[in-house]
Coordinates of C-alpha atoms in Angstrom, one line a residue:
Chain A
M19 CA -31.7 29.1 34.1
K20 CA -29.4 26.1 33.4
T21 CA -27.3 24.1 31.0
A22 CA -28.0 20.9 30.3
P23 CA -24.8 19.6 31.7
E24 CA -25.6 21.4 35.1
I25 CA -28.8 19.5 34.9
L26 CA -27.3 16.4 34.9
Q27 CA -24.7 17.1 37.2
V28 CA -27.7 17.6 40.0
L29 CA -29.5 14.6 38.6
Q30 CA -26.2 12.3 38.8
A31 CA -25.6 13.6 42.4
Q32 CA -28.9 12.9 43.5
F33 CA -29.4 9.4 41.5
P34 CA -25.9 8.5 41.1
E35 CA -26.9 4.7 39.3
K36 CA -30.1 5.6 38.1
I37 CA -29.0 7.4 34.9
L38 CA -27.3 5.0 32.7
K39 CA -26.3 7.2 29.5
S40 CA -26.3 10.7 28.2
E41 CA -25.2 13.2 25.8
M42 CA -24.5 16.6 26.4
G43 CA -23.1 17.6 22.9
V44 CA -26.4 16.9 20.8
L45 CA -29.1 19.4 19.8
D46 CA -31.3 18.4 22.8
P47 CA -28.8 17.0 25.2
W48 CA -30.5 13.9 26.7
A49 CA -30.3 11.4 29.7
R50 CA -31.2 7.9 30.0
V51 CA -33.0 7.0 32.9
E52 CA -33.8 3.4 34.5
A53 CA -37.1 2.3 33.4
G54 CA -38.2 1.3 37.5
S55 CA -37.1 5.1 38.6
I56 CA -38.9 7.8 36.0
V57 CA -41.2 8.6 38.8
E58 CA -39.0 9.4 41.1
V59 CA -36.7 11.4 39.1
C60 CA -39.4 12.9 37.6
S61 CA -41.0 13.8 40.8
F62 CA -38.0 15.5 42.2
M63 CA -37.0 17.5 38.9
K64 CA -40.6 19.0 39.4
S65 CA -39.8 19.6 43.1
D66 CA -36.3 20.7 43.2
L67 CA -36.2 24.2 43.4
N68 CA -33.5 25.1 41.0
L69 CA -34.8 22.8 38.5
S70 CA -38.5 22.9 39.1
F71 CA -39.7 21.6 35.8
D72 CA -43.1 22.5 35.4
T73 CA -44.3 21.6 32.4
L74 CA -44.2 18.3 30.5
A75 CA -44.0 19.3 27.1
C76 CA -43.9 16.6 25.1
L77 CA -44.0 12.6 25.7
S78 CA -43.5 10.2 22.6
G79 CA -42.8 6.4 22.3
V80 CA -40.5 5.6 19.8
D81 CA -40.6 1.8 18.5
F82 CA -36.9 1.2 17.4
K83 CA -36.8 -1.9 15.1
G84 CA -35.0 -2.6 12.0
L85 CA -32.6 0.3 12.8
K86 CA -29.1 -0.8 12.1
G87 CA -26.7 -0.4 15.0
E88 CA -29.6 -0.1 17.3
T89 CA -31.2 -2.9 19.5
E90 CA -34.8 -3.1 19.3
R91 CA -36.8 -1.8 21.7
L92 CA -39.4 0.4 22.9
E93 CA -38.2 4.2 23.9
V94 CA -40.8 6.9 25.9
V95 CA -38.8 10.4 25.8
Y96 CA -40.1 13.0 27.9
H97 CA -39.6 16.9 27.0
L98 CA -39.0 18.9 29.9
F99 CA -39.8 22.5 30.2
S100 CA -39.0 24.9 33.3
M101 CA -41.5 28.0 32.9
K102 CA -39.8 29.4 35.8
Q103 CA -36.0 28.8 35.3
R104 CA -36.4 28.7 32.0
H105 CA -34.7 25.4 30.8
K106 CA -34.9 22.5 29.0
F107 CA -34.1 18.9 28.9
V108 CA -34.7 15.5 27.9
L109 CA -35.4 12.2 29.6
K110 CA -35.6 9.0 27.6
V111 CA -36.3 5.6 29.0
E112 CA -35.6 2.1 27.7
L113 CA -38.5 -0.5 27.3
P114 CA -38.1 -4.3 26.1
R115 CA -40.7 -4.3 22.8
D116 CA -42.6 -7.7 24.2
N117 CA -45.2 -6.4 27.4
P118 CA -43.7 -3.0 28.2
S119 CA -44.6 -1.3 31.2
I120 CA -43.5 2.0 33.1
G121 CA -45.3 4.0 36.1
T122 CA -46.7 7.0 35.2
V123 CA -45.8 10.4 35.3
E124 CA -49.9 11.8 35.7
G125 CA -49.6 12.5 39.5
I126 CA -46.7 15.0 38.6
W127 CA -47.7 16.6 34.9
A128 CA -51.8 16.2 34.6
I129 CA -50.9 16.6 31.0
A130 CA -49.5 13.3 31.4
N131 CA -52.5 11.5 31.0
W132 CA -53.3 12.3 28.1
H133 CA -50.0 11.8 26.0
E134 CA -49.8 8.7 28.0
R135 CA -52.9 7.1 27.0
E136 CA -51.7 8.1 23.2
A137 CA -48.5 6.0 23.8
F138 CA -50.8 3.4 25.3
D139 CA -53.1 3.6 22.1
M140 CA -50.1 3.7 19.4
F141 CA -47.5 1.8 20.8
G142 CA -48.9 -0.8 23.4
I143 CA -46.8 0.7 26.3
R144 CA -48.4 0.1 29.9
F145 CA -48.3 2.7 32.4
E146 CA -48.7 1.3 35.6
G147 CA -51.2 3.5 38.1
H148 CA -52.5 5.2 35.2
S149 CA -56.0 6.4 36.1
D150 CA -57.9 6.0 32.7
L151 CA -55.5 4.1 30.4
R152 CA -57.5 3.5 27.6
R153 CA -57.5 4.2 23.6
I154 CA -57.5 8.0 22.6
L155 CA -57.5 8.0 19.1
C156 CA -57.9 5.1 17.6
P157 CA -61.5 3.1 18.5
D158 CA -61.8 1.0 21.9
D159 CA -61.7 -2.2 19.8
W160 CA -59.2 -1.5 17.5
E161 CA -56.6 -4.4 17.2
G162 CA -52.7 -3.6 17.4
Y163 CA -50.4 -0.9 17.6
P164 CA -50.2 1.2 14.7
L165 CA -47.4 3.1 15.3
R166 CA -45.2 -0.1 16.5
K167 CA -42.8 -0.7 13.1
D168 CA -43.9 -4.5 12.2
Y169 CA -48.2 -2.7 12.7
E170 CA -50.0 -4.7 9.9
Q171 CA -53.3 -2.9 9.3
P172 CA -55.9 -4.9 9.6
E173 CA -58.2 -6.3 6.8
T174 CA -61.1 -5.8 8.1
Y175 CA -62.9 -3.6 11.1
R176 CA -66.4 -4.2 12.2
G177 CA -66.9 -5.8 8.5
M178 CA -65.5 -2.5 6.7
P179 CA -62.6 -3.2 4.4
V180 CA -59.5 -1.8 5.4
R181 CA -57.3 -0.7 2.2
P182 CA -53.6 -0.9 3.3
V183 CA -51.9 2.4 2.8
K184 CA -49.4 0.0 0.3
Q185 CA -52.1 -0.4 -1.8
F186 CA -52.9 3.2 -2.1
V187 CA -48.9 4.4 -3.2
E188 CA -49.5 1.1 -5.7
M189 CA -52.5 2.7 -7.2
A190 CA -51.3 6.4 -7.0
N191 CA -48.4 5.1 -9.0
E192 CA -50.4 3.5 -11.8
G193 CA -52.9 6.3 -12.0
L194 CA -55.8 4.8 -10.8
P195 CA -58.1 7.2 -9.0
V196 CA -57.4 6.2 -5.1
G197 CA -61.0 8.1 -3.5
T198 CA -63.2 4.9 -4.4
N199 CA -66.0 3.4 -2.7
P200 CA -64.1 1.8 0.4
F201 CA -67.0 -0.8 0.4
K202 CA -66.0 -2.3 -2.3
A203 CA -62.8 -4.6 -1.9
Chain B
M25 CA -99.6 14.6 53.4
Q26 CA -96.3 12.8 52.8
V27 CA -93.2 14.7 51.6
E28 CA -90.5 13.0 49.5
A29 CA -87.4 14.4 49.2
F30 CA -86.8 15.3 45.7
E31 CA -83.7 13.9 44.4
G32 CA -82.0 14.9 41.2
E33 CA -81.2 12.2 38.6
E34 CA -78.0 12.4 36.4
M35 CA -78.1 12.4 33.1
I36 CA -75.7 11.0 30.3
L37 CA -75.9 13.5 27.5
N38 CA -74.3 13.1 24.2
M39 CA -72.7 16.5 22.8
G40 CA -71.7 16.0 19.3
P41 CA -69.5 14.8 17.2
Q42 CA -71.8 16.7 14.7
H43 CA -72.6 19.0 16.7
P44 CA -72.1 23.1 15.2
S45 CA -70.9 24.3 18.4
T46 CA -67.9 21.5 19.2
H47 CA -65.6 23.1 16.1
G48 CA -65.8 19.9 14.4
V49 CA -66.1 16.2 14.8
L50 CA -65.7 16.3 19.0
R51 CA -68.1 14.2 21.2
L52 CA -68.2 15.3 24.7
E53 CA -70.0 12.7 27.3
L54 CA -71.7 14.8 29.7
Q55 CA -73.0 14.2 32.7
T56 CA -75.5 16.4 34.1
D57 CA -77.2 16.8 37.2
G58 CA -80.3 18.8 35.9
E59 CA -78.6 22.2 34.0
V60 CA -75.6 21.5 35.7
V61 CA -72.7 19.4 34.3
Q62 CA -70.7 17.3 37.0
K63 CA -68.2 15.5 34.4
I64 CA -67.0 15.5 31.2
T65 CA -65.5 13.0 29.3
P66 CA -64.3 13.9 26.1
H67 CA -63.9 11.7 23.0
I68 CA -61.6 12.3 20.5
G69 CA -60.4 10.9 16.9
Y70 CA -63.0 11.2 15.0
L71 CA -60.6 12.7 12.5
H72 CA -57.3 10.6 13.1
R73 CA -55.8 10.0 10.4
C74 CA -52.5 8.5 12.3
F75 CA -50.5 11.3 10.1
E76 CA -47.4 10.5 12.3
K77 CA -47.4 7.2 10.5
H78 CA -47.6 8.4 7.1
A79 CA -44.6 11.0 8.0
E80 CA -42.6 7.5 8.4
N81 CA -43.5 6.5 4.4
V82 CA -42.8 9.4 2.9
D83 CA -39.7 11.5 2.7
Y84 CA -39.2 14.7 4.6
P85 CA -40.3 17.2 2.5
G86 CA -43.7 14.8 1.5
V87 CA -44.3 15.0 5.4
I88 CA -45.2 19.1 4.7
P89 CA -48.8 18.8 2.6
Y90 CA -49.7 16.6 6.1
T91 CA -48.6 19.5 8.3
D92 CA -50.6 21.8 6.4
R93 CA -53.7 19.1 6.9
M94 CA -53.4 19.3 10.9
D95 CA -54.4 22.7 11.5
Y96 CA -55.9 23.4 8.3
I97 CA -56.8 27.2 9.6
A98 CA -53.4 27.9 10.0
S99 CA -51.6 25.9 7.6
M100 CA -48.5 28.5 7.3
N101 CA -47.3 28.3 11.0
N102 CA -47.8 24.5 10.9
S103 CA -45.8 23.8 8.1
L104 CA -43.3 26.5 9.2
G105 CA -43.2 24.6 12.4
Y106 CA -41.9 21.5 10.7
A107 CA -39.5 22.8 8.5
L108 CA -38.0 24.7 11.3
A109 CA -37.6 21.3 13.0
V110 CA -35.5 19.4 10.1
E111 CA -33.6 22.8 9.3
K112 CA -32.2 22.7 13.1
L113 CA -31.4 18.8 12.2
M114 CA -29.7 19.4 9.3
G115 CA -27.9 22.9 10.2
I116 CA -29.2 25.0 7.5
E117 CA -29.3 29.0 8.1
V118 CA -32.3 30.6 5.6
N119 CA -31.2 34.0 4.4
D120 CA -33.3 37.0 5.7
R121 CA -36.0 37.5 3.0
V122 CA -36.9 34.0 3.7
K123 CA -36.8 34.3 7.3
A124 CA -39.3 38.0 6.7
L125 CA -41.4 36.2 4.2
R126 CA -41.7 33.7 6.7
V127 CA -42.8 36.0 9.6
I128 CA -44.9 37.6 7.2
V129 CA -46.7 34.5 5.8
A130 CA -47.2 33.5 9.4
E131 CA -48.2 36.7 11.2
L132 CA -50.9 37.4 8.0
N133 CA -52.0 33.4 8.7
R134 CA -52.3 34.7 12.7
I135 CA -54.6 37.1 12.0
A136 CA -56.9 34.7 10.0
S137 CA -56.9 32.1 12.5
H138 CA -57.5 34.6 15.1
L139 CA -60.6 36.0 13.2
L140 CA -62.2 32.6 12.4
S141 CA -61.6 31.9 16.0
I142 CA -63.4 35.0 17.4
G143 CA -65.8 35.3 14.7
T144 CA -66.9 31.5 15.3
Y145 CA -67.0 32.1 19.2
A146 CA -69.2 35.2 18.6
M147 CA -71.8 32.9 16.4
D148 CA -71.6 30.2 19.4
I149 CA -72.4 32.7 21.9
G150 CA -75.3 34.1 19.4
A151 CA -73.8 37.1 17.8
F152 CA -74.4 36.3 14.4
T153 CA -73.1 39.8 12.7
P154 CA -69.3 39.8 14.1
F155 CA -68.8 36.2 12.4
L156 CA -69.6 38.2 8.6
H157 CA -67.5 41.0 9.8
C158 CA -65.1 38.6 10.6
F159 CA -65.1 36.3 7.5
R160 CA -65.0 39.6 5.1
E161 CA -61.7 40.4 6.2
R162 CA -60.2 36.6 6.7
E163 CA -61.0 36.4 3.1
K164 CA -58.8 39.3 1.5
I165 CA -55.7 37.5 3.5
L166 CA -56.9 34.2 1.9
D167 CA -56.8 36.1 -1.4
L168 CA -53.9 37.2 -0.7
F169 CA -52.2 33.6 0.0
E170 CA -54.1 32.4 -3.1
W171 CA -52.1 34.8 -5.1
T172 CA -48.8 33.9 -3.7
C173 CA -48.7 30.3 -3.7
G174 CA -52.4 29.1 -5.2
A175 CA -53.9 27.7 -2.2
R176 CA -56.6 29.2 -0.1
L177 CA -56.1 27.1 2.9
L178 CA -53.3 24.4 2.4
Y179 CA -50.4 26.1 1.3
N180 CA -47.0 23.9 1.4
Y181 CA -45.6 27.5 1.0
N182 CA -42.7 26.6 3.8
W183 CA -40.0 24.7 2.4
V184 CA -37.2 22.8 4.0
G185 CA -34.7 25.4 3.8
G186 CA -37.1 28.1 1.9
L187 CA -40.3 28.5 0.1
S188 CA -42.1 27.5 -2.6
H189 CA -42.7 30.8 -4.1
D190 CA -41.7 34.4 -3.8
I191 CA -44.2 36.8 -3.3
P192 CA -45.7 38.2 -6.6
E193 CA -45.2 42.1 -7.6
G194 CA -47.1 44.4 -5.7
F195 CA -47.9 41.8 -2.9
V196 CA -46.3 44.5 -0.4
D197 CA -48.3 47.1 -1.4
K198 CA -51.9 44.9 -1.1
T199 CA -51.0 44.0 2.4
R200 CA -50.3 47.5 3.4
Q201 CA -53.7 47.9 1.9
F202 CA -55.5 45.0 3.7
M203 CA -53.5 46.5 7.1
A204 CA -55.2 49.6 6.6
E205 CA -58.6 48.3 5.5
F206 CA -58.6 45.9 8.6
E207 CA -57.3 48.1 11.2
P208 CA -60.1 49.8 11.8
V209 CA -62.2 46.2 12.1
I210 CA -60.5 45.9 15.4
A211 CA -62.3 48.9 16.9
E212 CA -65.5 48.1 15.3
Q213 CA -64.9 44.5 16.3
N214 CA -64.5 46.0 20.5
E215 CA -67.5 47.9 19.7
L216 CA -69.8 45.4 18.3
L217 CA -68.7 42.3 20.5
S218 CA -65.7 42.7 23.0
F219 CA -67.1 45.4 24.9
N220 CA -70.8 44.4 24.6
K221 CA -72.5 43.9 28.2
I222 CA -74.3 40.7 26.9
F223 CA -71.1 38.6 25.4
I224 CA -69.2 39.9 28.8
E225 CA -71.8 38.7 31.0
R226 CA -71.9 35.2 28.9
T227 CA -68.2 34.4 28.8
A228 CA -66.7 36.7 31.8
G229 CA -67.4 34.1 34.9
V230 CA -66.8 31.0 32.8
G231 CA -64.2 28.8 32.1
I232 CA -61.9 30.2 35.1
L233 CA -58.6 28.5 34.0
G234 CA -56.0 29.1 36.9
E235 CA -52.3 29.8 35.8
E236 CA -50.9 26.7 38.0
L237 CA -53.4 24.3 36.3
A238 CA -52.7 25.5 32.9
I239 CA -49.0 25.0 33.4
S240 CA -49.6 21.7 34.8
Y241 CA -51.6 20.6 31.7
N242 CA -49.3 22.7 29.6
V243 CA -51.8 24.8 28.0
T244 CA -50.2 27.1 25.5
G245 CA -50.7 30.2 23.7
P246 CA -53.8 32.3 24.1
N247 CA -55.0 30.3 26.8
L248 CA -52.4 30.8 28.3
R249 CA -51.9 34.2 28.1
G250 CA -55.5 34.7 29.1
S251 CA -54.7 33.5 32.3
G252 CA -52.1 36.2 32.8
V253 CA -48.9 34.2 32.3
S254 CA -46.4 36.4 29.7
W255 CA -45.5 33.4 27.8
D256 CA -44.7 33.7 24.2
L257 CA -42.3 31.6 22.2
R258 CA -41.9 34.3 20.1
K259 CA -40.4 36.5 22.6
A260 CA -39.2 33.3 25.0
D261 CA -37.1 31.0 22.8
P262 CA -37.0 33.4 18.9
Y263 CA -36.9 31.5 15.5
C264 CA -37.2 33.5 12.1
G265 CA -35.9 36.4 14.0
Y266 CA -38.5 37.5 16.2
E267 CA -36.1 38.6 18.3
T268 CA -35.2 41.7 16.6
Y269 CA -39.3 42.7 15.8
D270 CA -40.8 45.0 18.5
F271 CA -44.4 44.0 19.5
N272 CA -45.7 43.2 23.1
V273 CA -47.5 40.4 24.3
P274 CA -50.9 40.6 25.2
V275 CA -52.2 38.8 28.5
G276 CA -55.2 38.6 30.5
Q277 CA -56.3 41.1 32.9
G278 CA -59.1 39.9 34.7
K279 CA -61.2 42.9 33.7
F280 CA -64.8 41.6 34.0
G281 CA -64.3 38.8 36.2
P282 CA -61.8 36.9 37.5
L283 CA -58.7 36.5 35.6
G284 CA -58.6 33.3 33.4
S285 CA -62.2 33.3 32.2
C286 CA -63.6 32.8 28.5
W287 CA -63.4 36.5 27.9
D288 CA -59.8 37.1 28.8
R289 CA -58.9 34.5 26.1
Y290 CA -60.9 35.8 24.0
Y291 CA -60.0 39.7 24.6
V292 CA -56.5 37.8 24.2
R293 CA -56.9 37.1 20.7
V294 CA -58.2 40.6 20.0
R295 CA -55.4 42.2 20.5
E296 CA -52.7 39.4 19.2
M297 CA -54.2 40.6 16.2
E298 CA -53.1 44.4 16.7
E299 CA -49.8 42.9 17.6
S300 CA -49.7 41.0 14.4
L301 CA -50.2 44.0 12.4
K302 CA -47.7 46.0 14.0
I303 CA -44.8 43.1 13.0
L304 CA -46.2 43.1 9.9
R305 CA -45.5 46.5 9.2
Q306 CA -42.2 46.0 10.5
A307 CA -41.4 42.8 8.2
L308 CA -42.7 44.6 5.2
D309 CA -40.5 47.9 5.9
R310 CA -37.3 45.7 6.2
L311 CA -38.2 43.1 3.1
P312 CA -34.5 42.6 1.7
D313 CA -34.1 40.9 -1.1
G314 CA -32.7 37.6 -1.8
D315 CA -33.7 34.1 -3.4
V316 CA -35.9 32.3 -1.6
Q317 CA -34.9 28.6 -2.8
E318 CA -31.3 29.6 -2.6
K319 CA -30.9 27.1 0.6
V320 CA -33.5 24.2 -0.7
P321 CA -31.3 21.2 -0.6
K322 CA -31.5 18.6 -3.8
K323 CA -31.9 16.0 -1.4
V324 CA -33.2 16.2 2.2
K325 CA -31.0 14.0 3.9
P326 CA -30.6 15.1 7.5
P327 CA -27.3 13.6 9.5
K328 CA -28.3 10.9 11.9
G329 CA -30.0 12.3 15.6
E330 CA -33.1 14.3 16.9
V331 CA -34.8 17.5 17.4
Y332 CA -37.7 18.5 18.9
G333 CA -38.8 21.5 17.3
R334 CA -41.2 24.0 18.8
T335 CA -43.1 27.2 17.6
E336 CA -46.0 29.7 18.5
T337 CA -48.8 28.8 16.2
P338 CA -52.4 30.7 16.8
R339 CA -53.1 28.1 19.3
G340 CA -50.2 27.9 21.4
E341 CA -46.8 25.6 21.3
L342 CA -46.9 23.2 18.5
G343 CA -43.7 21.1 19.2
Y344 CA -42.2 18.4 16.0
Y345 CA -39.8 15.4 17.7
I346 CA -38.4 14.3 14.8
V347 CA -35.9 11.2 15.1
S348 CA -33.6 10.8 12.1
D349 CA -31.7 7.2 11.3
G350 CA -30.0 8.8 8.0
S351 CA -32.3 7.8 5.6
P352 CA -34.2 10.0 3.3
N353 CA -37.7 8.9 5.0
P354 CA -38.4 10.2 8.8
F355 CA -37.8 7.1 11.6
R356 CA -40.3 9.1 13.7
V357 CA -42.4 12.2 13.4
K358 CA -44.1 13.3 16.6
I359 CA -46.0 16.0 16.8
K360 CA -47.3 17.9 20.2
S361 CA -50.5 19.3 19.6
P362 CA -51.8 22.8 21.2
C363 CA -55.0 21.6 21.0
F364 CA -54.5 18.2 22.3
T365 CA -53.5 20.0 25.5
A366 CA -55.9 22.5 26.0
L367 CA -58.9 20.3 25.3
A368 CA -57.5 18.1 28.2
V369 CA -57.9 20.7 30.9
L370 CA -61.7 20.8 29.2
P371 CA -63.0 18.5 32.4
V372 CA -61.5 20.2 34.6
I373 CA -62.7 24.0 34.0
S374 CA -65.8 23.3 32.9
K375 CA -67.0 21.0 36.0
G376 CA -70.1 22.7 37.4
E377 CA -70.8 24.9 34.7
M378 CA -74.0 24.8 33.1
V379 CA -74.8 23.2 29.8
A380 CA -75.2 26.5 27.8
D381 CA -72.2 27.6 29.1
I382 CA -69.8 24.5 28.1
I383 CA -70.6 25.8 24.3
A384 CA -68.6 29.1 25.8
V385 CA -65.9 27.3 27.0
I386 CA -65.4 25.3 24.4
G387 CA -65.2 28.2 22.1
S388 CA -62.8 30.2 24.0
I389 CA -60.0 27.5 24.1
D390 CA -60.0 27.2 20.3
I391 CA -59.1 24.2 19.6
V392 CA -59.1 22.3 15.6
M393 CA -59.9 18.8 15.6
G394 CA -57.4 18.7 12.4
E395 CA -54.5 19.1 14.6
L396 CA -55.8 17.4 17.9
D397 CA -56.6 14.1 16.3
R398 CA -53.9 14.0 13.8

């Protein structure tokens, strides 16, 4: 078992120029990796015997838009865990908001396949080299990326009116019944 | 006379979305060669409500009812994970009574969830009677919960910093009574189903999930333990004081076939119920006094930062990745669902199985679509 600063040290020794930023004093210590080398770093972290991160616990997209003091960007966050060594670490990658694209880690941890599909579905992040990059939760012909901060819900989907969430909230505040017929716009 | 080689033709078969054995609205696209399944493509998202987007539009306590609606079979465990993550972010340490009560409701809910899982699994395979036995017992747990917080399925019980209600007077005795009644049922269940020859034949050689494959797919919970990996977050990364309870982590042993079969996963759940009873007994014995809303903050406003909290639900490791920007609403909530990862491995473990066995495999990984689709 290694502590987060020790893991960071190993990474910095191996990839001196690829680790852009790190924070160790927080709840879940993390390091920001250069987007182009994420696959290389991940595959090292899995195969290195002292690190042996054999599980990808979670892969999340985050859209930093409209947040004071933060540059507008998309982030992909990798929560890694080692069942053998019982330690954890977090990697982050920064991507531009338009046309985000990054290498896939599907070949390293098989579960990344579905997680990356979800990130593509919700944020429009393209994972280069992914074997099956389709939407996973939304219908295939859905437009837009729902979890982006500037996402606007379409008015209709295949001719069916989609009522905006805002309208639901307003209706509920006015005391109107929310569960009305969606086909009556 | 000319004899032509008979070549099998592949057929595409849709299983679901409305199929009673798929445990919710799940569609599997099967590519079959006769009875043998060559390829499975799961299509999910029929229950997708974009819960993560909703979470960004309400305040922190407002997210808890949504978490209840993910895994509606084990709501207590879902909201517990979220409450713990937010508490970690805010640096709240709850008192011992809250901790013990959380353990009690989580373990009761675990038993209820496993009962449903086992019962419906038996029904999928073709045994109807165990289902009724399981539901009779589960009903008693739901009655206890209804008595405590007024709801039978979606409780909103675990709050950030505390609980919505203290337990009613007499709850401890009633729970003990339930446990006394329930314990013989496990033995009965084993006689009736677990060691039934037909059931074993049907499940013990099917859907083999190897250890390495399971870890690569981040399969957790009873599914992982069924493959012989002794991994339980209650032991490995304890929360709510689980480190102070004495209990074992049951793992699959490959008693009737290869390790990691459907039967192993099933039997891990049966034995986990026994362990939950052990934990419950200890928790009820030690239940300290205290105010369950002592630490509930007036306004839940965590500082800027982020946290990844994970707990052991009946289905495995449920993770919440919460990013806070210092406002009363979460900036981002990502839920790592254990069912999501379990279903991802289904196409791999059921390749080459018969169509009828696919039902056995789906039942054994115990997915809840509400959590999978979120």
